[in-house]
PDB file of C-alpha atoms in Angstrom:
ATOM      1  CA  UNK N 281       0.000   0.000   0.000  1.00 48.00           C
ATOM      2  CA  UNK N 282       1.959   3.017  -1.327  1.00 49.00           C
ATOM      3  CA  UNK N 283       5.160   1.875   0.377  1.00 49.00           C
ATOM      4  CA  UNK N 284       3.765   2.448   3.873  1.00 53.00           C
ATOM      5  CA  UNK N 285       7.087   1.962   5.639  1.00 53.00           C
ATOM      6  CA  UNK N 286       8.723   4.767   3.683  1.00 65.00           C
ATOM      7  CA  UNK N 287       5.847   7.244   3.525  1.00 71.00           C
ATOM      8  CA  UNK N 288       7.053  10.656   4.712  1.00 78.00           C
ATOM      9  CA  UNK N 289       3.812  11.598   6.416  1.00 80.00           C
ATOM     10  CA  UNK N 290       5.049  14.749   8.124  1.00 80.00           C
ATOM     11  CA  UNK N 291       6.375  16.249   4.912  1.00 80.00           C
ATOM     12  CA  UNK N 292       3.338  15.212   2.859  1.00 79.00           C
ATOM     13  CA  UNK N 293       0.980  16.902   5.310  1.00 82.00           C
ATOM     14  CA  UNK N 294       2.948  19.941   6.492  1.00 82.00           C
ATOM     15  CA  UNK N 295       4.376  20.871   3.078  1.00 85.00           C
ATOM     16  CA  UNK N 296       1.385  19.969   0.874  1.00 86.00           C
ATOM     17  CA  UNK N 297      -1.628  20.923   3.002  1.00 90.00           C
ATOM     18  CA  UNK N 298      -2.499  24.268   4.563  1.00 92.00           C
ATOM     19  CA  UNK N 299      -5.045  23.949   7.368  1.00 92.00           C
ATOM     20  CA  UNK N 300      -7.669  26.548   8.299  1.00 92.00           C
ATOM     21  CA  UNK N 301     -10.026  26.193  11.260  1.00 92.00           C
ATOM     22  CA  UNK N 302     -13.200  28.192  10.665  1.00 88.00           C
ATOM     23  CA  UNK N 303     -14.727  29.420  13.905  1.00 85.00           C
ATOM     24  CA  UNK N 304     -17.065  32.148  15.039  1.00 77.00           C
ATOM     25  CA  UNK N 305     -15.164  32.956  18.231  1.00 77.00           C
ATOM     26  CA  UNK N 306     -12.306  30.479  18.748  1.00 80.00           C
ATOM     27  CA  UNK N 307     -14.399  28.282  21.034  1.00 82.00           C
ATOM     28  CA  UNK N 308     -16.017  24.863  20.549  1.00 82.00           C
ATOM     29  CA  UNK N 309     -13.350  22.386  19.300  1.00 82.00           C
ATOM     30  CA  UNK N 310     -10.935  25.005  17.970  1.00 90.00           C
ATOM     31  CA  UNK N 311      -8.128  24.376  20.464  1.00 91.00           C
ATOM     32  CA  UNK N 312      -8.419  20.592  20.178  1.00 90.00           C
ATOM     33  CA  UNK N 313      -8.137  20.876  16.387  1.00 91.00           C
ATOM     34  CA  UNK N 314      -5.191  23.237  16.769  1.00 91.00           C
ATOM     35  CA  UNK N 315      -3.432  20.575  18.855  1.00 89.00           C
ATOM     36  CA  UNK N 316      -3.700  18.190  15.883  1.00 88.00           C
ATOM     37  CA  UNK N 317      -2.510  20.857  13.441  1.00 88.00           C
ATOM     38  CA  UNK N 318      -0.114  23.302  15.145  1.00 88.00           C
ATOM     39  CA  UNK N 319       0.456  24.934  11.736  1.00 87.00           C
ATOM     40  CA  UNK N 320      -3.273  25.679  11.353  1.00 90.00           C
ATOM     41  CA  UNK N 321      -4.542  29.156  10.769  1.00 89.00           C
ATOM     42  CA  UNK N 322      -7.541  30.061  12.942  1.00 90.00           C
ATOM     43  CA  UNK N 323     -10.084  32.070  11.005  1.00 86.00           C
ATOM     44  CA  UNK N 324     -12.520  34.023  13.142  1.00 79.00           C
ATOM     45  CA  UNK N 325     -15.917  34.665  11.592  1.00 65.00           C
ATOM     46  CA  UNK N 326     -16.489  37.873  13.507  1.00 58.00           C
ATOM     47  CA  UNK N 327     -14.266  39.974  11.237  1.00 58.00           C
ATOM     48  CA  UNK N 328     -16.288  39.638   8.031  1.00 58.00           C
ATOM     49  CA  UNK N 329     -17.878  42.843   6.804  1.00 59.00           C
ATOM     50  CA  UNK N 330     -20.737  41.120   4.936  1.00 59.00           C
ATOM     51  CA  UNK N 331     -24.260  42.019   5.939  1.00 68.00           C
ATOM     52  CA  UNK N 332     -26.921  39.363   5.975  1.00 71.00           C
ATOM     53  CA  UNK N 333     -27.609  36.017   7.542  1.00 76.00           C
ATOM     54  CA  UNK N 334     -25.107  33.910   9.423  1.00 77.00           C
ATOM     55  CA  UNK N 335     -25.006  31.676   6.335  1.00 80.00           C
ATOM     56  CA  UNK N 336     -23.942  34.654   4.209  1.00 82.00           C
ATOM     57  CA  UNK N 337     -21.241  35.638   6.697  1.00 81.00           C
ATOM     58  CA  UNK N 338     -19.938  32.071   6.902  1.00 82.00           C
ATOM     59  CA  UNK N 339     -19.878  31.709   3.116  1.00 88.00           C
ATOM     60  CA  UNK N 340     -17.986  34.986   2.738  1.00 90.00           C
ATOM     61  CA  UNK N 341     -15.422  33.930   5.334  1.00 88.00           C
ATOM     62  CA  UNK N 342     -15.025  30.571   3.600  1.00 88.00           C
ATOM     63  CA  UNK N 343     -14.370  32.264   0.260  1.00 93.00           C
ATOM     64  CA  UNK N 344     -12.013  34.805   1.859  1.00 92.00           C
ATOM     65  CA  UNK N 345      -9.935  31.952   3.254  1.00 93.00           C
ATOM     66  CA  UNK N 346      -9.746  30.306  -0.165  1.00 95.00           C
ATOM     67  CA  UNK N 347      -8.604  33.634  -1.650  1.00 95.00           C
ATOM     68  CA  UNK N 348      -6.011  34.072   1.098  1.00 94.00           C
ATOM     69  CA  UNK N 349      -4.694  30.569   0.470  1.00 94.00           C
ATOM     70  CA  UNK N 350      -4.511  31.118  -3.279  1.00 92.00           C
ATOM     71  CA  UNK N 351      -2.492  34.327  -2.859  1.00 93.00           C
ATOM     72  CA  UNK N 352      -0.240  33.511   0.091  1.00 93.00           C
ATOM     73  CA  UNK N 353       0.289  29.781   0.480  1.00 90.00           C
ATOM     74  CA  UNK N 354       2.931  27.637  -1.151  1.00 88.00           C
ATOM     75  CA  UNK N 355       1.115  24.370  -0.468  1.00 89.00           C
ATOM     76  CA  UNK N 356      -0.862  22.414  -3.055  1.00 88.00           C
ATOM     77  CA  UNK N 357      -4.005  21.865  -0.968  1.00 91.00           C
ATOM     78  CA  UNK N 358      -5.969  23.750   1.650  1.00 93.00           C
ATOM     79  CA  UNK N 359      -8.124  21.968   4.213  1.00 92.00           C
ATOM     80  CA  UNK N 360     -10.947  23.979   5.769  1.00 93.00           C
ATOM     81  CA  UNK N 361     -12.317  22.574   9.023  1.00 92.00           C
ATOM     82  CA  UNK N 362     -15.411  23.742  10.850  1.00 89.00           C
ATOM     83  CA  UNK N 363     -14.879  24.164  14.585  1.00 88.00           C
ATOM     84  CA  UNK N 364     -17.505  21.562  15.476  1.00 87.00           C
ATOM     85  CA  UNK N 365     -15.709  18.534  14.011  1.00 90.00           C
ATOM     86  CA  UNK N 366     -13.640  15.935  15.799  1.00 88.00           C
ATOM     87  CA  UNK N 367     -10.920  13.763  14.272  1.00 91.00           C
ATOM     88  CA  UNK N 368     -11.689  10.091  13.771  1.00 91.00           C
ATOM     89  CA  UNK N 369      -8.061   9.137  14.461  1.00 90.00           C
ATOM     90  CA  UNK N 370      -5.249   9.935  16.863  1.00 85.00           C
ATOM     91  CA  UNK N 371      -2.822  12.569  15.643  1.00 80.00           C
ATOM     92  CA  UNK N 372      -0.213  10.277  14.079  1.00 83.00           C
ATOM     93  CA  UNK N 373      -2.858   8.152  12.356  1.00 89.00           C
ATOM     94  CA  UNK N 374      -4.781  11.256  11.265  1.00 89.00           C
ATOM     95  CA  UNK N 375      -1.741  12.718   9.512  1.00 87.00           C
ATOM     96  CA  UNK N 376      -1.058   9.344   7.878  1.00 87.00           C
ATOM     97  CA  UNK N 377      -4.680   9.141   6.712  1.00 86.00           C
ATOM     98  CA  UNK N 378      -4.501  12.658   5.233  1.00 87.00           C
ATOM     99  CA  UNK N 379      -1.238  11.852   3.459  1.00 85.00           C
ATOM    100  CA  UNK N 380      -2.328   8.523   2.009  1.00 84.00           C
ATOM    101  CA  UNK N 381      -5.674   9.857   0.777  1.00 84.00           C
ATOM    102  CA  UNK N 382      -4.321  13.004  -0.882  1.00 84.00           C
ATOM    103  CA  UNK N 383      -1.314  11.562  -2.703  1.00 77.00           C
ATOM    104  CA  UNK N 384      -2.290  11.781  -6.378  1.00 70.00           C
ATOM    105  CA  UNK N 385      -2.403   8.722  -8.594  1.00 62.00           C
ATOM    106  CA  UNK N 386      -0.927  10.783 -11.423  1.00 59.00           C
ATOM    107  CA  UNK N 387       1.179  13.939 -11.345  1.00 55.00           C
ATOM    108  CA  UNK N 388      -1.727  16.200 -12.282  1.00 57.00           C
ATOM    109  CA  UNK N 389      -4.505  14.400 -10.455  1.00 60.00           C
ATOM    110  CA  UNK N 390      -6.312  17.555  -9.393  1.00 70.00           C
ATOM    111  CA  UNK N 391      -9.210  16.967  -7.091  1.00 80.00           C
ATOM    112  CA  UNK N 392     -11.154  18.416  -4.220  1.00 87.00           C
ATOM    113  CA  UNK N 393     -11.763  16.244  -1.192  1.00 88.00           C
ATOM    114  CA  UNK N 394     -14.608  15.825   1.243  1.00 88.00           C
ATOM    115  CA  UNK N 395     -12.782  14.554   4.324  1.00 86.00           C
ATOM    116  CA  UNK N 396     -15.905  13.964   6.395  1.00 86.00           C
ATOM    117  CA  UNK N 397     -17.431  11.068   4.450  1.00 77.00           C
ATOM    118  CA  UNK N 398     -16.353   7.529   3.743  1.00 75.00           C
ATOM    119  CA  UNK N 399     -14.736   6.850   0.409  1.00 66.00           C
ATOM    120  CA  UNK N 400     -12.360   4.386  -1.183  1.00 60.00           C
ATOM    121  CA  UNK N 401      -9.715   6.550  -2.888  1.00 53.00           C
ATOM    122  CA  UNK N 402     -12.002   6.693  -5.899  1.00 54.00           C
ATOM    123  CA  UNK N 403     -13.656   9.623  -7.573  1.00 56.00           C
ATOM    124  CA  UNK N 404     -17.160  10.155  -6.219  1.00 56.00           C
ATOM    125  CA  UNK N 405     -19.989  12.452  -7.016  1.00 56.00           C
ATOM    126  CA  UNK N 406     -20.386  15.616  -5.017  1.00 55.00           C
ATOM    127  CA  UNK N 407     -23.432  15.629  -2.791  1.00 52.00           C
ATOM    128  CA  UNK N 408     -23.648  19.225  -1.548  1.00 50.00           C
ATOM    129  CA  UNK N 409     -24.188  18.039   2.001  1.00 53.00           C
ATOM    130  CA  UNK N 410     -22.238  19.872   4.698  1.00 62.00           C
ATOM    131  CA  UNK N 411     -18.862  21.547   4.568  1.00 71.00           C
ATOM    132  CA  UNK N 412     -17.397  20.058   7.770  1.00 83.00           C
ATOM    133  CA  UNK N 413     -14.030  19.240   6.226  1.00 88.00           C
ATOM    134  CA  UNK N 414     -13.209  20.165   2.652  1.00 89.00           C
ATOM    135  CA  UNK N 415      -9.923  20.260   0.790  1.00 91.00           C
ATOM    136  CA  UNK N 416      -9.317  22.306  -2.342  1.00 92.00           C
ATOM    137  CA  UNK N 417      -6.530  22.137  -4.906  1.00 90.00           C
ATOM    138  CA  UNK N 418      -4.762  25.392  -5.711  1.00 89.00           C
ATOM    139  CA  UNK N 419      -4.597  24.575  -9.427  1.00 87.00           C
ATOM    140  CA  UNK N 420      -8.227  25.366 -10.201  1.00 88.00           C
ATOM    141  CA  UNK N 421      -9.102  27.564  -7.243  1.00 93.00           C
ATOM    142  CA  UNK N 422      -9.446  30.883  -9.114  1.00 94.00           C
ATOM    143  CA  UNK N 423     -12.292  29.468 -11.229  1.00 94.00           C
ATOM    144  CA  UNK N 424     -13.913  27.912  -8.171  1.00 94.00           C
ATOM    145  CA  UNK N 425     -13.834  31.161  -6.202  1.00 96.00           C
ATOM    146  CA  UNK N 426     -15.431  33.040  -9.094  1.00 97.00           C
ATOM    147  CA  UNK N 427     -18.172  30.405  -9.268  1.00 96.00           C
ATOM    148  CA  UNK N 428     -18.696  30.350  -5.473  1.00 95.00           C
ATOM    149  CA  UNK N 429     -19.197  34.121  -5.466  1.00 94.00           C
ATOM    150  CA  UNK N 430     -21.739  33.947  -8.304  1.00 95.00           C
ATOM    151  CA  UNK N 431     -24.252  31.703  -6.528  1.00 92.00           C
ATOM    152  CA  UNK N 432     -26.425  32.921  -3.625  1.00 89.00           C
ATOM    153  CA  UNK N 433     -26.892  29.508  -1.949  1.00 89.00           C
ATOM    154  CA  UNK N 434     -25.139  28.306   1.242  1.00 87.00           C
ATOM    155  CA  UNK N 435     -21.492  27.273   0.854  1.00 87.00           C
ATOM    156  CA  UNK N 436     -22.012  23.495   0.905  1.00 84.00           C
ATOM    157  CA  UNK N 437     -24.634  23.637  -1.849  1.00 88.00           C
ATOM    158  CA  UNK N 438     -22.526  26.135  -3.800  1.00 91.00           C
ATOM    159  CA  UNK N 439     -19.407  23.940  -3.598  1.00 91.00           C
ATOM    160  CA  UNK N 440     -21.395  21.046  -5.047  1.00 89.00           C
ATOM    161  CA  UNK N 441     -22.798  23.167  -7.886  1.00 91.00           C
ATOM    162  CA  UNK N 442     -19.423  24.706  -8.771  1.00 93.00           C
ATOM    163  CA  UNK N 443     -17.624  21.366  -8.792  1.00 90.00           C
ATOM    164  CA  UNK N 444     -20.196  20.041 -11.232  1.00 90.00           C
ATOM    165  CA  UNK N 445     -20.135  23.176 -13.416  1.00 93.00           C
ATOM    166  CA  UNK N 446     -16.331  23.205 -13.568  1.00 92.00           C
ATOM    167  CA  UNK N 447     -15.929  19.419 -13.906  1.00 90.00           C
ATOM    168  CA  UNK N 448     -13.792  19.242 -10.789  1.00 88.00           C
ATOM    169  CA  UNK N 449     -13.208  15.761  -9.481  1.00 84.00           C
ATOM    170  CA  UNK N 450     -14.222  15.094  -5.899  1.00 85.00           C
ATOM    171  CA  UNK N 451     -12.809  12.325  -3.752  1.00 86.00           C
ATOM    172  CA  UNK N 452     -13.802  11.460  -0.223  1.00 86.00           C
ATOM    173  CA  UNK N 453     -12.314   9.888   2.832  1.00 87.00           C
ATOM    174  CA  UNK N 454     -13.318   9.884   6.459  1.00 89.00           C
ATOM    175  CA  UNK N 455     -10.976  11.837   8.738  1.00 90.00           C
ATOM    176  CA  UNK N 456     -13.432  14.021  10.689  1.00 90.00           C
ATOM    177  CA  UNK N 457     -16.983  13.661  11.943  1.00 86.00           C
ATOM    178  CA  UNK N 458     -19.489  16.108  13.348  1.00 84.00           C
ATOM    179  CA  UNK N 459     -19.191  16.407  17.130  1.00 80.00           C
ATOM    180  CA  UNK N 460     -22.932  16.651  17.667  1.00 71.00           C
ATOM    181  CA  UNK N 461     -22.848  20.308  18.695  1.00 68.00           C
ATOM    182  CA  UNK N 462     -25.662  22.344  17.153  1.00 62.00           C
ATOM    183  CA  UNK N 463     -24.403  24.236  14.132  1.00 58.00           C
ATOM    184  CA  UNK N 464     -24.442  28.009  14.159  1.00 56.00           C
ATOM    185  CA  UNK N 465     -25.201  27.945  10.433  1.00 52.00           C
ATOM    186  CA  UNK N 466     -28.816  27.518   9.451  1.00 48.00           C
ATOM    187  CA  UNK N 467     -30.401  26.471   6.176  1.00 44.00           C
ATOM    188  CA  UNK N 468     -33.809  28.077   5.711  1.00 46.00           C
ATOM    189  CA  UNK N 469     -34.417  28.391   9.473  1.00 42.00           C
ATOM    190  CA  UNK N 470     -33.531  24.743  10.139  1.00 37.00           C
ATOM    191  CA  UNK N 471     -30.535  24.042  12.350  1.00 36.00           C
ATOM    192  CA  UNK N 472     -28.112  21.663  10.642  1.00 34.00           C
ATOM    193  CA  UNK N 473     -26.711  18.841  12.782  1.00 29.00           C
TER     194      UNK N 473
END
């Protein structure tokens, strides 16, 4: 399995993946997630100037983080984590799981990842359900950001639509699950769990 004994997990994760923890106020599971990813950037949702619903503010912050990554990061992938997720694995196993699932089969195997659903290393369809843990490739991010900004729906639905419109491959693997805390983001006055 991909030369397990020689897999340089630390380098594959720290030098290929930027990590952003999206949080309203730095509470909930933010510090626990930071302990798994000391290199993570904590993105507070209270500094967005967008007017509107909490969904609108969250979507704007999500897009701002993708723009920041595109302009300032040297890594290939960015992983955005909501502050109400918990890792499925211990730290060492989590990093291994991230490395093994994001190593491309071919040199230009550009894909986005949903890291909160089970998958088998294979391309899957996008389902537009939740944005708990998503990873984006830098290679096609400019087009994705433009598409995300053009659609008024919540971010998870918009990601799904844009991936389909732009023919972006999505893969999935389970690294994080929802903690069970009520979400602060609502879809049409229904709290998402």
